[in-house]
PDB file of C-alpha atoms in Angstrom:
ATOM      1  CA  UNK U   1      28.463  56.083   1.220  1.00 77.00           C
ATOM      2  CA  UNK U   2      29.487  59.573   0.211  1.00 84.00           C
ATOM      3  CA  UNK U   3      32.336  62.025   1.167  1.00 91.00           C
ATOM      4  CA  UNK U   4      33.077  65.493   0.559  1.00 94.00           C
ATOM      5  CA  UNK U   5      36.524  67.375   0.613  1.00 96.00           C
ATOM      6  CA  UNK U   6      36.996  70.961   0.718  1.00 96.00           C
ATOM      7  CA  UNK U   7      40.099  71.736  -0.613  1.00 93.00           C
ATOM      8  CA  UNK U   8      41.050  75.125   1.271  1.00 95.00           C
ATOM      9  CA  UNK U   9      40.382  75.487   5.144  1.00 95.00           C
ATOM     10  CA  UNK U  10      40.766  79.256   5.054  1.00 96.00           C
ATOM     11  CA  UNK U  11      40.267  81.647   1.827  1.00 98.00           C
ATOM     12  CA  UNK U  12      41.371  85.314   2.448  1.00 97.00           C
ATOM     13  CA  UNK U  13      40.221  88.043  -0.233  1.00 97.00           C
ATOM     14  CA  UNK U  14      39.878  91.718  -0.629  1.00 97.00           C
ATOM     15  CA  UNK U  15      36.549  93.359  -1.025  1.00 97.00           C
ATOM     16  CA  UNK U  16      35.128  93.553  -4.682  1.00 97.00           C
ATOM     17  CA  UNK U  17      37.456  90.858  -5.775  1.00 98.00           C
ATOM     18  CA  UNK U  18      36.002  87.288  -7.169  1.00 98.00           C
ATOM     19  CA  UNK U  19      36.401  84.086  -5.062  1.00 98.00           C
ATOM     20  CA  UNK U  20      36.169  80.399  -5.606  1.00 98.00           C
ATOM     21  CA  UNK U  21      35.623  77.907  -2.780  1.00 98.00           C
ATOM     22  CA  UNK U  22      36.598  74.400  -4.021  1.00 98.00           C
ATOM     23  CA  UNK U  23      34.566  71.010  -3.122  1.00 98.00           C
ATOM     24  CA  UNK U  24      35.458  67.690  -4.507  1.00 97.00           C
ATOM     25  CA  UNK U  25      33.111  64.707  -3.621  1.00 95.00           C
ATOM     26  CA  UNK U  26      33.043  60.983  -4.079  1.00 92.00           C
ATOM     27  CA  UNK U  27      29.821  58.605  -4.188  1.00 86.00           C
ATOM     28  CA  UNK U  28      28.986  55.411  -5.443  1.00 81.00           C
ATOM     29  CA  UNK U  29      25.542  56.701  -6.513  1.00 80.00           C
ATOM     30  CA  UNK U  30      24.264  59.801  -7.943  1.00 81.00           C
ATOM     31  CA  UNK U  31      24.237  62.725  -5.826  1.00 84.00           C
ATOM     32  CA  UNK U  32      22.560  65.681  -5.126  1.00 88.00           C
ATOM     33  CA  UNK U  33      24.798  68.693  -3.792  1.00 92.00           C
ATOM     34  CA  UNK U  34      24.515  71.945  -1.486  1.00 94.00           C
ATOM     35  CA  UNK U  35      26.303  74.634  -0.394  1.00 97.00           C
ATOM     36  CA  UNK U  36      25.465  76.114   3.076  1.00 96.00           C
ATOM     37  CA  UNK U  37      26.834  79.193   4.905  1.00 97.00           C
ATOM     38  CA  UNK U  38      27.219  79.757   8.477  1.00 96.00           C
ATOM     39  CA  UNK U  39      27.560  83.228  10.094  1.00 93.00           C
ATOM     40  CA  UNK U  40      28.891  83.126  13.689  1.00 87.00           C
ATOM     41  CA  UNK U  41      27.267  81.382  16.406  1.00 83.00           C
ATOM     42  CA  UNK U  42      24.487  80.779  13.967  1.00 89.00           C
ATOM     43  CA  UNK U  43      22.854  77.674  12.144  1.00 91.00           C
ATOM     44  CA  UNK U  44      23.449  76.578   8.659  1.00 93.00           C
ATOM     45  CA  UNK U  45      21.807  78.352   5.765  1.00 93.00           C
ATOM     46  CA  UNK U  46      21.363  77.040   2.250  1.00 93.00           C
ATOM     47  CA  UNK U  47      23.015  78.892  -0.339  1.00 95.00           C
ATOM     48  CA  UNK U  48      22.293  76.811  -3.535  1.00 94.00           C
ATOM     49  CA  UNK U  49      21.598  73.374  -4.305  1.00 92.00           C
ATOM     50  CA  UNK U  50      22.029  71.061  -7.578  1.00 92.00           C
ATOM     51  CA  UNK U  51      19.404  68.350  -8.053  1.00 87.00           C
ATOM     52  CA  UNK U  52      19.395  67.908 -11.680  1.00 85.00           C
ATOM     53  CA  UNK U  53      19.340  69.796 -15.130  1.00 87.00           C
ATOM     54  CA  UNK U  54      21.669  72.606 -15.686  1.00 89.00           C
ATOM     55  CA  UNK U  55      24.930  72.117 -14.234  1.00 91.00           C
ATOM     56  CA  UNK U  56      25.340  75.977 -13.471  1.00 96.00           C
ATOM     57  CA  UNK U  57      23.178  76.588 -10.448  1.00 96.00           C
ATOM     58  CA  UNK U  58      22.624  80.160  -9.071  1.00 96.00           C
ATOM     59  CA  UNK U  59      22.173  80.715  -5.160  1.00 94.00           C
ATOM     60  CA  UNK U  60      21.169  83.666  -2.836  1.00 93.00           C
ATOM     61  CA  UNK U  61      23.661  86.527  -2.356  1.00 93.00           C
ATOM     62  CA  UNK U  62      25.126  86.263  -5.867  1.00 96.00           C
ATOM     63  CA  UNK U  63      26.644  82.914  -5.394  1.00 97.00           C
ATOM     64  CA  UNK U  64      26.621  80.419  -7.985  1.00 97.00           C
ATOM     65  CA  UNK U  65      28.030  76.902  -8.313  1.00 98.00           C
ATOM     66  CA  UNK U  66      29.023  74.641 -11.324  1.00 96.00           C
ATOM     67  CA  UNK U  67      28.458  70.713 -11.159  1.00 95.00           C
ATOM     68  CA  UNK U  68      31.269  68.651 -12.893  1.00 94.00           C
ATOM     69  CA  UNK U  69      30.220  65.293 -13.288  1.00 91.00           C
ATOM     70  CA  UNK U  70      33.934  63.974 -14.698  1.00 92.00           C
ATOM     71  CA  UNK U  71      35.667  65.869 -12.209  1.00 93.00           C
ATOM     72  CA  UNK U  72      33.465  65.185  -9.203  1.00 94.00           C
ATOM     73  CA  UNK U  73      33.320  68.907  -8.222  1.00 96.00           C
ATOM     74  CA  UNK U  74      30.974  71.341  -7.197  1.00 97.00           C
ATOM     75  CA  UNK U  75      32.842  74.886  -6.553  1.00 98.00           C
ATOM     76  CA  UNK U  76      31.283  77.851  -5.263  1.00 98.00           C
ATOM     77  CA  UNK U  77      31.965  81.244  -7.114  1.00 98.00           C
ATOM     78  CA  UNK U  78      31.140  85.109  -6.700  1.00 98.00           C
ATOM     79  CA  UNK U  79      32.572  87.405  -9.011  1.00 97.00           C
ATOM     80  CA  UNK U  80      32.908  90.401  -6.323  1.00 97.00           C
ATOM     81  CA  UNK U  81      32.328  89.828  -2.568  1.00 97.00           C
ATOM     82  CA  UNK U  82      31.456  92.091   0.012  1.00 97.00           C
ATOM     83  CA  UNK U  83      32.511  92.338   3.736  1.00 96.00           C
ATOM     84  CA  UNK U  84      29.083  90.493   4.602  1.00 95.00           C
ATOM     85  CA  UNK U  85      30.206  87.540   2.623  1.00 97.00           C
ATOM     86  CA  UNK U  86      32.723  86.444   5.641  1.00 97.00           C
ATOM     87  CA  UNK U  87      31.345  83.474   6.948  1.00 97.00           C
ATOM     88  CA  UNK U  88      32.185  79.824   6.909  1.00 96.00           C
ATOM     89  CA  UNK U  89      31.010  77.804   4.034  1.00 97.00           C
ATOM     90  CA  UNK U  90      30.248  73.931   3.831  1.00 96.00           C
ATOM     91  CA  UNK U  91      29.944  71.863   0.748  1.00 96.00           C
ATOM     92  CA  UNK U  92      27.358  68.950   1.378  1.00 93.00           C
ATOM     93  CA  UNK U  93      26.201  65.790  -0.536  1.00 90.00           C
ATOM     94  CA  UNK U  94      23.479  63.188  -0.368  1.00 83.00           C
ATOM     95  CA  UNK U  95      22.676  60.159  -2.258  1.00 75.00           C
ATOM     96  CA  UNK U  96      19.986  59.846  -4.811  1.00 68.00           C
ATOM     97  CA  UNK U  97      19.461  56.087  -3.774  1.00 57.00           C
ATOM     98  CA  UNK U  98      16.522  55.143  -1.949  1.00 52.00           C
ATOM     99  CA  UNK U  99      16.425  53.244   1.681  1.00 50.00           C
ATOM    100  CA  UNK U 100      17.289  56.130   3.742  1.00 51.00           C
ATOM    101  CA  UNK U 101      20.394  57.394   1.823  1.00 49.00           C
ATOM    102  CA  UNK U 102      18.634  60.722   0.748  1.00 51.00           C
ATOM    103  CA  UNK U 103      18.061  61.301   4.566  1.00 61.00           C
ATOM    104  CA  UNK U 104      21.633  61.652   5.396  1.00 73.00           C
ATOM    105  CA  UNK U 105      23.629  64.758   4.462  1.00 83.00           C
ATOM    106  CA  UNK U 106      27.450  64.303   4.402  1.00 88.00           C
ATOM    107  CA  UNK U 107      29.350  67.514   5.026  1.00 91.00           C
ATOM    108  CA  UNK U 108      32.929  68.728   4.296  1.00 94.00           C
ATOM    109  CA  UNK U 109      34.856  70.538   7.060  1.00 94.00           C
ATOM    110  CA  UNK U 110      34.165  73.887   5.691  1.00 95.00           C
ATOM    111  CA  UNK U 111      36.066  76.936   4.210  1.00 97.00           C
ATOM    112  CA  UNK U 112      36.162  79.847   6.303  1.00 96.00           C
ATOM    113  CA  UNK U 113      36.010  82.823   3.758  1.00 97.00           C
ATOM    114  CA  UNK U 114      37.281  86.045   5.270  1.00 97.00           C
ATOM    115  CA  UNK U 115      36.733  89.472   2.961  1.00 97.00           C
ATOM    116  CA  UNK U 116      39.009  92.191   4.084  1.00 96.00           C
ATOM    117  CA  UNK U 117      38.681  95.930   3.369  1.00 95.00           C
TER     118      UNK U 117
ATOM    119  CA  UNK G   1       6.563  81.589  12.127  1.00 59.00           C
ATOM    120  CA  UNK G   2       7.477  78.260  11.098  1.00 66.00           C
ATOM    121  CA  UNK G   3      10.972  77.101  12.012  1.00 93.00           C
ATOM    122  CA  UNK G   4      13.333  75.341  14.140  1.00 96.00           C
ATOM    123  CA  UNK G   5      13.970  76.319  17.956  1.00 96.00           C
ATOM    124  CA  UNK G   6      16.684  74.978  19.979  1.00 97.00           C
ATOM    125  CA  UNK G   7      17.308  75.752  23.491  1.00 96.00           C
ATOM    126  CA  UNK G   8      19.218  76.710  25.497  1.00 96.00           C
ATOM    127  CA  UNK G   9      21.550  78.629  23.040  1.00 94.00           C
ATOM    128  CA  UNK G  10      24.545  78.697  25.789  1.00 95.00           C
ATOM    129  CA  UNK G  11      24.822  75.868  28.523  1.00 93.00           C
ATOM    130  CA  UNK G  12      27.527  75.473  30.976  1.00 93.00           C
ATOM    131  CA  UNK G  13      27.721  72.559  32.860  1.00 90.00           C
ATOM    132  CA  UNK G  14      30.301  70.510  35.177  1.00 89.00           C
ATOM    133  CA  UNK G  15      31.989  67.186  34.317  1.00 87.00           C
ATOM    134  CA  UNK G  16      30.107  64.516  34.941  1.00 87.00           C
ATOM    135  CA  UNK G  17      26.362  65.813  34.685  1.00 90.00           C
ATOM    136  CA  UNK G  18      23.920  64.915  32.199  1.00 93.00           C
ATOM    137  CA  UNK G  19      22.596  67.802  29.951  1.00 95.00           C
ATOM    138  CA  UNK G  20      19.493  67.741  27.681  1.00 96.00           C
ATOM    139  CA  UNK G  21      19.480  69.999  24.512  1.00 97.00           C
ATOM    140  CA  UNK G  22      15.954  70.866  23.262  1.00 98.00           C
ATOM    141  CA  UNK G  23      14.871  70.842  19.594  1.00 98.00           C
ATOM    142  CA  UNK G  24      11.150  71.715  18.596  1.00 98.00           C
ATOM    143  CA  UNK G  25      10.156  72.072  15.095  1.00 97.00           C
ATOM    144  CA  UNK G  26       6.749  73.447  13.493  1.00 95.00           C
ATOM    145  CA  UNK G  27       7.561  72.590   9.763  1.00 91.00           C
ATOM    146  CA  UNK G  28       5.812  69.301  10.031  1.00 90.00           C
ATOM    147  CA  UNK G  29       9.074  67.656   8.652  1.00 89.00           C
ATOM    148  CA  UNK G  30       9.340  63.849   9.327  1.00 88.00           C
ATOM    149  CA  UNK G  31      13.199  63.746   9.716  1.00 89.00           C
ATOM    150  CA  UNK G  32      15.067  65.182  12.487  1.00 93.00           C
ATOM    151  CA  UNK G  33      18.760  65.090  12.958  1.00 93.00           C
ATOM    152  CA  UNK G  34      21.642  66.259  15.427  1.00 96.00           C
ATOM    153  CA  UNK G  35      24.920  67.304  14.465  1.00 95.00           C
ATOM    154  CA  UNK G  36      27.955  68.289  16.275  1.00 96.00           C
ATOM    155  CA  UNK G  37      30.283  71.007  15.039  1.00 95.00           C
ATOM    156  CA  UNK G  38      33.787  71.468  16.252  1.00 93.00           C
ATOM    157  CA  UNK G  39      36.419  73.922  14.684  1.00 86.00           C
ATOM    158  CA  UNK G  40      37.780  72.380  11.577  1.00 83.00           C
ATOM    159  CA  UNK G  41      35.840  69.294  11.524  1.00 86.00           C
ATOM    160  CA  UNK G  42      32.867  70.219   9.978  1.00 89.00           C
ATOM    161  CA  UNK G  43      29.550  68.883  10.944  1.00 92.00           C
ATOM    162  CA  UNK G  44      29.311  65.082  12.343  1.00 92.00           C
ATOM    163  CA  UNK G  45      25.982  63.192  12.531  1.00 92.00           C
ATOM    164  CA  UNK G  46      25.098  62.305  16.110  1.00 96.00           C
ATOM    165  CA  UNK G  47      21.758  60.753  15.474  1.00 95.00           C
ATOM    166  CA  UNK G  48      18.905  60.967  13.255  1.00 92.00           C
ATOM    167  CA  UNK G  49      14.921  60.023  13.152  1.00 92.00           C
ATOM    168  CA  UNK G  50      12.921  59.664  10.180  1.00 87.00           C
ATOM    169  CA  UNK G  51       9.612  58.845  12.033  1.00 89.00           C
ATOM    170  CA  UNK G  52       8.077  59.092  15.525  1.00 93.00           C
ATOM    171  CA  UNK G  53       9.333  56.510  18.046  1.00 94.00           C
ATOM    172  CA  UNK G  54      12.272  55.571  15.842  1.00 93.00           C
ATOM    173  CA  UNK G  55      15.482  56.842  15.418  1.00 94.00           C
ATOM    174  CA  UNK G  56      19.138  55.657  14.208  1.00 92.00           C
ATOM    175  CA  UNK G  57      22.922  56.397  15.278  1.00 94.00           C
ATOM    176  CA  UNK G  58      24.913  58.306  13.188  1.00 91.00           C
ATOM    177  CA  UNK G  59      28.538  58.604  12.970  1.00 90.00           C
ATOM    178  CA  UNK G  60      29.238  59.688  16.646  1.00 95.00           C
ATOM    179  CA  UNK G  61      26.452  58.529  18.889  1.00 96.00           C
ATOM    180  CA  UNK G  62      28.533  57.267  21.681  1.00 96.00           C
ATOM    181  CA  UNK G  63      27.987  59.017  25.158  1.00 96.00           C
ATOM    182  CA  UNK G  64      24.735  60.776  23.570  1.00 97.00           C
ATOM    183  CA  UNK G  65      21.024  59.520  23.503  1.00 97.00           C
ATOM    184  CA  UNK G  66      17.832  60.783  21.968  1.00 98.00           C
ATOM    185  CA  UNK G  67      14.095  60.100  21.840  1.00 97.00           C
ATOM    186  CA  UNK G  68      11.325  60.956  19.424  1.00 97.00           C
ATOM    187  CA  UNK G  69       7.815  60.720  21.115  1.00 97.00           C
ATOM    188  CA  UNK G  70       6.256  63.557  19.112  1.00 96.00           C
ATOM    189  CA  UNK G  71       6.809  64.675  15.568  1.00 95.00           C
ATOM    190  CA  UNK G  72       7.684  68.185  16.568  1.00 96.00           C
ATOM    191  CA  UNK G  73      10.441  67.302  19.248  1.00 98.00           C
ATOM    192  CA  UNK G  74      13.662  65.559  19.310  1.00 98.00           C
ATOM    193  CA  UNK G  75      15.829  66.152  22.485  1.00 98.00           C
ATOM    194  CA  UNK G  76      19.522  65.232  22.705  1.00 98.00           C
ATOM    195  CA  UNK G  77      21.093  64.510  26.033  1.00 97.00           C
ATOM    196  CA  UNK G  78      24.762  64.499  26.299  1.00 96.00           C
ATOM    197  CA  UNK G  79      25.739  61.936  28.969  1.00 93.00           C
ATOM    198  CA  UNK G  80      28.469  61.816  31.311  1.00 89.00           C
ATOM    199  CA  UNK G  81      29.757  58.767  29.077  1.00 88.00           C
ATOM    200  CA  UNK G  82      30.430  61.437  26.269  1.00 89.00           C
ATOM    201  CA  UNK G  83      34.333  62.146  26.748  1.00 88.00           C
ATOM    202  CA  UNK G  84      34.699  65.432  25.126  1.00 90.00           C
ATOM    203  CA  UNK G  85      31.281  67.042  25.057  1.00 93.00           C
ATOM    204  CA  UNK G  86      32.338  70.720  24.781  1.00 95.00           C
ATOM    205  CA  UNK G  87      31.026  71.643  21.396  1.00 95.00           C
ATOM    206  CA  UNK G  88      28.301  73.386  19.241  1.00 95.00           C
ATOM    207  CA  UNK G  89      25.133  71.290  18.394  1.00 97.00           C
ATOM    208  CA  UNK G  90      22.919  71.788  15.596  1.00 96.00           C
ATOM    209  CA  UNK G  91      19.592  70.345  15.025  1.00 97.00           C
ATOM    210  CA  UNK G  92      17.993  70.097  11.519  1.00 94.00           C
ATOM    211  CA  UNK G  93      14.937  68.954   9.959  1.00 93.00           C
ATOM    212  CA  UNK G  94      14.196  67.478   6.427  1.00 87.00           C
ATOM    213  CA  UNK G  95      10.987  65.666   5.291  1.00 64.00           C
ATOM    214  CA  UNK G  96       9.207  63.385   2.820  1.00 53.00           C
ATOM    215  CA  UNK G  97       8.419  66.432   0.795  1.00 56.00           C
ATOM    216  CA  UNK G  98      12.530  67.101   0.936  1.00 60.00           C
ATOM    217  CA  UNK G  99      13.908  63.824  -0.142  1.00 60.00           C
ATOM    218  CA  UNK G 100      16.541  65.541  -1.883  1.00 66.00           C
ATOM    219  CA  UNK G 101      18.692  65.772   1.403  1.00 66.00           C
ATOM    220  CA  UNK G 102      18.059  69.385   1.816  1.00 80.00           C
ATOM    221  CA  UNK G 103      18.125  70.188   5.567  1.00 88.00           C
ATOM    222  CA  UNK G 104      16.865  73.103   7.665  1.00 91.00           C
ATOM    223  CA  UNK G 105      18.949  74.235  10.575  1.00 94.00           C
ATOM    224  CA  UNK G 106      18.229  75.454  14.027  1.00 96.00           C
ATOM    225  CA  UNK G 107      20.335  78.302  15.608  1.00 95.00           C
ATOM    226  CA  UNK G 108      22.241  75.834  17.662  1.00 95.00           C
ATOM    227  CA  UNK G 109      23.225  75.355  21.355  1.00 96.00           C
ATOM    228  CA  UNK G 110      26.962  75.786  22.598  1.00 95.00           C
ATOM    229  CA  UNK G 111      27.725  73.558  25.521  1.00 95.00           C
ATOM    230  CA  UNK G 112      30.626  74.195  27.343  1.00 94.00           C
ATOM    231  CA  UNK G 113      31.845  71.529  30.009  1.00 90.00           C
ATOM    232  CA  UNK G 114      34.079  73.027  32.848  1.00 86.00           C
TER     233      UNK G 114
END
Protein backbone atom coordinates (compact mmCIF):
# COMPACT_ATOMS: atom_id res chain seq x y z
CA UNK A 1 0.00 0.00 0.00
CA UNK A 2 1.07 3.57 -0.61
CA UNK A 3 0.42 6.86 1.14
CA UNK A 4 1.12 10.48 0.27
CA UNK A 5 1.66 13.46 2.57
CA UNK A 6 1.49 16.98 1.27
CA UNK A 7 3.11 19.02 3.97
CA UNK A 8 1.36 22.32 3.35
CA UNK A 9 -2.38 22.69 2.92
CA UNK A 10 -2.06 26.30 1.75
CA UNK A 11 0.82 28.24 0.20
CA UNK A 12 0.37 31.98 -0.46
CA UNK A 13 3.01 33.68 -2.61
CA UNK A 14 3.43 36.90 -4.53
CA UNK A 15 3.50 37.00 -8.29
CA UNK A 16 6.94 36.33 -9.84
CA UNK A 17 8.22 34.72 -6.63
CA UNK A 18 9.54 31.14 -6.63
CA UNK A 19 7.44 28.40 -5.05
CA UNK A 20 7.96 24.87 -3.76
CA UNK A 21 5.10 22.53 -2.91
CA UNK A 22 6.24 19.61 -0.79
CA UNK A 23 5.26 15.98 -1.16
CA UNK A 24 6.45 12.91 0.71
CA UNK A 25 5.34 9.37 0.06
CA UNK A 26 5.63 5.93 1.58
CA UNK A 27 5.46 2.62 -0.24
CA UNK A 28 6.61 -0.95 0.14
CA UNK A 29 7.26 -1.20 -3.63
CA UNK A 30 8.84 1.02 -6.25
CA UNK A 31 6.55 3.78 -7.37
CA UNK A 32 5.48 6.09 -10.12
CA UNK A 33 4.87 9.68 -8.99
CA UNK A 34 2.60 12.39 -10.32
CA UNK A 35 1.57 15.98 -9.78
CA UNK A 36 -1.89 17.08 -10.88
CA UNK A 37 -3.42 20.56 -10.90
CA UNK A 38 -7.08 21.41 -10.34
CA UNK A 39 -8.65 24.76 -11.17
CA UNK A 40 -11.92 25.66 -9.39
CA UNK A 41 -14.87 23.42 -10.25
CA UNK A 42 -12.86 21.43 -12.77
CA UNK A 43 -11.29 18.01 -13.04
CA UNK A 44 -7.62 17.26 -12.51
CA UNK A 45 -4.99 17.84 -15.17
CA UNK A 46 -1.60 16.10 -15.21
CA UNK A 47 1.31 18.51 -14.63
CA UNK A 48 4.17 16.03 -14.72
CA UNK A 49 5.16 12.47 -13.86
CA UNK A 50 8.18 10.49 -12.78
CA UNK A 51 8.38 6.97 -14.17
CA UNK A 52 12.13 6.24 -14.31
CA UNK A 53 15.42 7.74 -15.42
CA UNK A 54 16.37 11.33 -14.64
CA UNK A 55 15.19 12.38 -11.22
CA UNK A 56 14.40 15.92 -12.42
CA UNK A 57 11.24 15.98 -14.46
CA UNK A 58 9.79 18.92 -16.30
CA UNK A 59 6.12 19.47 -16.84
CA UNK A 60 3.69 21.91 -18.33
CA UNK A 61 3.40 25.59 -17.42
CA UNK A 62 7.05 25.82 -16.32
CA UNK A 63 6.75 23.43 -13.37
CA UNK A 64 9.36 20.84 -12.49
CA UNK A 65 9.77 18.24 -9.75
CA UNK A 66 12.64 16.28 -8.31
CA UNK A 67 12.39 12.66 -7.21
CA UNK A 68 14.51 11.92 -4.14
CA UNK A 69 14.41 8.22 -3.34
CA UNK A 70 16.38 8.43 -0.12
CA UNK A 71 14.08 11.10 1.29
CA UNK A 72 10.97 9.61 -0.36
CA UNK A 73 10.06 13.04 -1.66
CA UNK A 74 8.77 14.51 -4.90
CA UNK A 75 8.63 18.28 -4.41
CA UNK A 76 7.15 20.54 -7.08
CA UNK A 77 8.86 23.81 -7.97
CA UNK A 78 8.41 26.81 -10.20
CA UNK A 79 10.98 29.62 -10.36
CA UNK A 80 8.48 32.41 -11.01
CA UNK A 81 4.71 32.07 -10.52
CA UNK A 82 1.86 33.89 -12.23
CA UNK A 83 -1.61 34.80 -11.03
CA UNK A 84 -2.92 32.07 -13.34
CA UNK A 85 -1.06 29.42 -11.32
CA UNK A 86 -3.57 29.86 -8.50
CA UNK A 87 -5.09 26.40 -8.12
CA UNK A 88 -5.01 23.28 -5.99
CA UNK A 89 -2.12 20.88 -6.56
CA UNK A 90 -2.22 17.18 -5.81
CA UNK A 91 0.68 14.79 -5.45
CA UNK A 92 -0.12 11.15 -6.26
CA UNK A 93 1.60 7.76 -6.27
CA UNK A 94 0.99 4.38 -7.83
CA UNK A 95 2.85 1.14 -7.25
CA UNK A 96 5.00 -0.42 -9.95
CA UNK A 97 4.01 -3.90 -8.90
CA UNK A 98 1.55 -6.07 -10.84
CA UNK A 99 -1.73 -7.53 -9.73
CA UNK A 100 -3.68 -4.38 -10.22
CA UNK A 101 -1.64 -2.10 -7.99
CA UNK A 102 -0.76 -0.01 -11.02
CA UNK A 103 -4.45 0.72 -11.37
CA UNK A 104 -4.91 2.46 -8.07
CA UNK A 105 -3.61 5.98 -7.71
CA UNK A 106 -3.28 7.32 -4.16
CA UNK A 107 -3.58 11.08 -3.74
CA UNK A 108 -2.40 13.52 -1.13
CA UNK A 109 -4.87 15.95 0.40
CA UNK A 110 -3.80 18.79 -1.83
CA UNK A 111 -2.03 22.14 -1.52
CA UNK A 112 -3.88 25.30 -2.38
CA UNK A 113 -1.47 27.68 -4.11
CA UNK A 114 -2.65 31.29 -4.06
CA UNK A 115 -0.66 33.78 -6.11
CA UNK A 116 -1.20 37.38 -5.07
CA UNK A 117 -0.39 40.48 -7.13
CA UNK B 1 -12.95 15.07 -29.57
CA UNK B 2 -11.59 12.36 -27.32
CA UNK B 3 -12.40 12.71 -23.71
CA UNK B 4 -14.44 11.96 -20.63
CA UNK B 5 -17.92 13.40 -20.20
CA UNK B 6 -19.56 13.64 -16.82
CA UNK B 7 -23.15 14.69 -16.38
CA UNK B 8 -24.82 16.50 -14.88
CA UNK B 9 -22.29 19.11 -13.80
CA UNK B 10 -24.51 20.27 -10.93
CA UNK B 11 -27.22 18.25 -9.23
CA UNK B 12 -29.53 19.02 -6.32
CA UNK B 13 -31.49 16.31 -4.60
CA UNK B 14 -33.59 15.83 -1.51
CA UNK B 15 -32.40 13.63 1.31
CA UNK B 16 -33.38 9.99 0.85
CA UNK B 17 -33.38 10.03 -2.94
CA UNK B 18 -31.05 7.91 -5.05
CA UNK B 19 -29.15 9.77 -7.76
CA UNK B 20 -27.11 8.49 -10.69
CA UNK B 21 -24.08 10.30 -12.08
CA UNK B 22 -23.06 9.56 -15.63
CA UNK B 23 -19.53 9.02 -16.92
CA UNK B 24 -18.86 8.31 -20.60
CA UNK B 25 -15.47 8.02 -22.30
CA UNK B 26 -14.28 7.65 -25.88
CA UNK B 27 -10.60 7.17 -25.08
CA UNK B 28 -10.86 3.39 -25.42
CA UNK B 29 -9.44 3.00 -21.92
CA UNK B 30 -10.04 -0.23 -20.06
CA UNK B 31 -10.03 1.10 -16.52
CA UNK B 32 -12.50 3.58 -15.07
CA UNK B 33 -12.69 5.09 -11.60
CA UNK B 34 -14.93 7.15 -9.36
CA UNK B 35 -13.41 9.50 -6.79
CA UNK B 36 -15.09 11.67 -4.21
CA UNK B 37 -13.55 15.03 -3.30
CA UNK B 38 -14.31 16.97 -0.13
CA UNK B 39 -12.56 20.20 0.91
CA UNK B 40 -9.23 19.48 2.59
CA UNK B 41 -9.53 15.71 2.15
CA UNK B 42 -8.10 15.16 -1.30
CA UNK B 43 -9.55 12.46 -3.53
CA UNK B 44 -10.91 9.22 -2.13
CA UNK B 45 -11.57 6.20 -4.31
CA UNK B 46 -15.16 4.94 -4.35
CA UNK B 47 -15.16 2.18 -7.01
CA UNK B 48 -13.04 1.16 -9.95
CA UNK B 49 -13.39 -1.16 -12.90
CA UNK B 50 -10.60 -2.69 -14.92
CA UNK B 51 -12.79 -4.46 -17.45
CA UNK B 52 -16.39 -4.68 -18.60
CA UNK B 53 -18.74 -6.51 -16.22
CA UNK B 54 -16.24 -6.35 -13.37
CA UNK B 55 -15.63 -3.75 -10.67
CA UNK B 56 -14.05 -3.48 -7.24
CA UNK B 57 -14.75 -1.45 -4.14
CA UNK B 58 -12.42 1.36 -3.32
CA UNK B 59 -11.79 2.92 0.07
CA UNK B 60 -15.25 4.45 0.63
CA UNK B 61 -17.73 2.27 -1.30
CA UNK B 62 -20.48 2.17 1.35
CA UNK B 63 -23.66 3.84 0.13
CA UNK B 64 -22.63 3.78 -3.53
CA UNK B 65 -23.18 1.37 -6.40
CA UNK B 66 -21.81 1.10 -9.95
CA UNK B 67 -22.20 -0.93 -13.12
CA UNK B 68 -19.93 -1.52 -16.10
CA UNK B 69 -22.03 -2.96 -18.90
CA UNK B 70 -20.11 -1.19 -21.64
CA UNK B 71 -16.47 -0.20 -21.96
CA UNK B 72 -17.45 3.41 -22.55
CA UNK B 73 -19.72 3.88 -19.55
CA UNK B 74 -19.34 3.67 -15.77
CA UNK B 75 -22.35 5.24 -13.98
CA UNK B 76 -22.29 5.85 -10.23
CA UNK B 77 -25.43 5.69 -8.10
CA UNK B 78 -25.41 7.52 -4.80
CA UNK B 79 -27.97 5.72 -2.70
CA UNK B 80 -30.00 6.90 0.26
CA UNK B 81 -27.69 4.79 2.44
CA UNK B 82 -24.83 7.24 1.87
CA UNK B 83 -24.77 9.30 5.06
CA UNK B 84 -23.15 12.44 3.68
CA UNK B 85 -23.52 12.52 -0.10
CA UNK B 86 -22.89 16.22 -0.72
CA UNK B 87 -19.53 16.33 -2.52
CA UNK B 88 -17.70 16.80 -5.81
CA UNK B 89 -17.50 13.54 -7.77
CA UNK B 90 -14.79 12.87 -10.31
CA UNK B 91 -14.67 10.14 -12.92
CA UNK B 92 -11.32 9.07 -14.34
CA UNK B 93 -9.96 6.58 -16.85
CA UNK B 94 -6.72 4.72 -17.45
CA UNK B 95 -5.86 1.66 -19.47
CA UNK B 96 -3.54 -1.15 -20.35
CA UNK B 97 -1.59 1.41 -22.35
CA UNK B 98 -1.28 3.43 -19.16
CA UNK B 99 -0.09 0.83 -16.67
CA UNK B 100 1.95 3.51 -14.96
CA UNK B 101 -1.21 4.62 -13.26
CA UNK B 102 -1.66 7.93 -15.00
CA UNK B 103 -5.32 8.89 -14.93
CA UNK B 104 -7.40 11.15 -17.12
CA UNK B 105 -10.21 13.06 -15.44
CA UNK B 106 -13.62 14.35 -16.36
CA UNK B 107 -14.83 17.81 -15.34
CA UNK B 108 -16.68 16.52 -12.29
CA UNK B 109 -20.24 16.52 -10.95
CA UNK B 110 -21.17 18.52 -7.88
CA UNK B 111 -23.96 16.91 -5.88
CA UNK B 112 -25.79 18.87 -3.21
CA UNK B 113 -28.31 17.12 -1.00
CA UNK B 114 -30.82 19.48 0.58
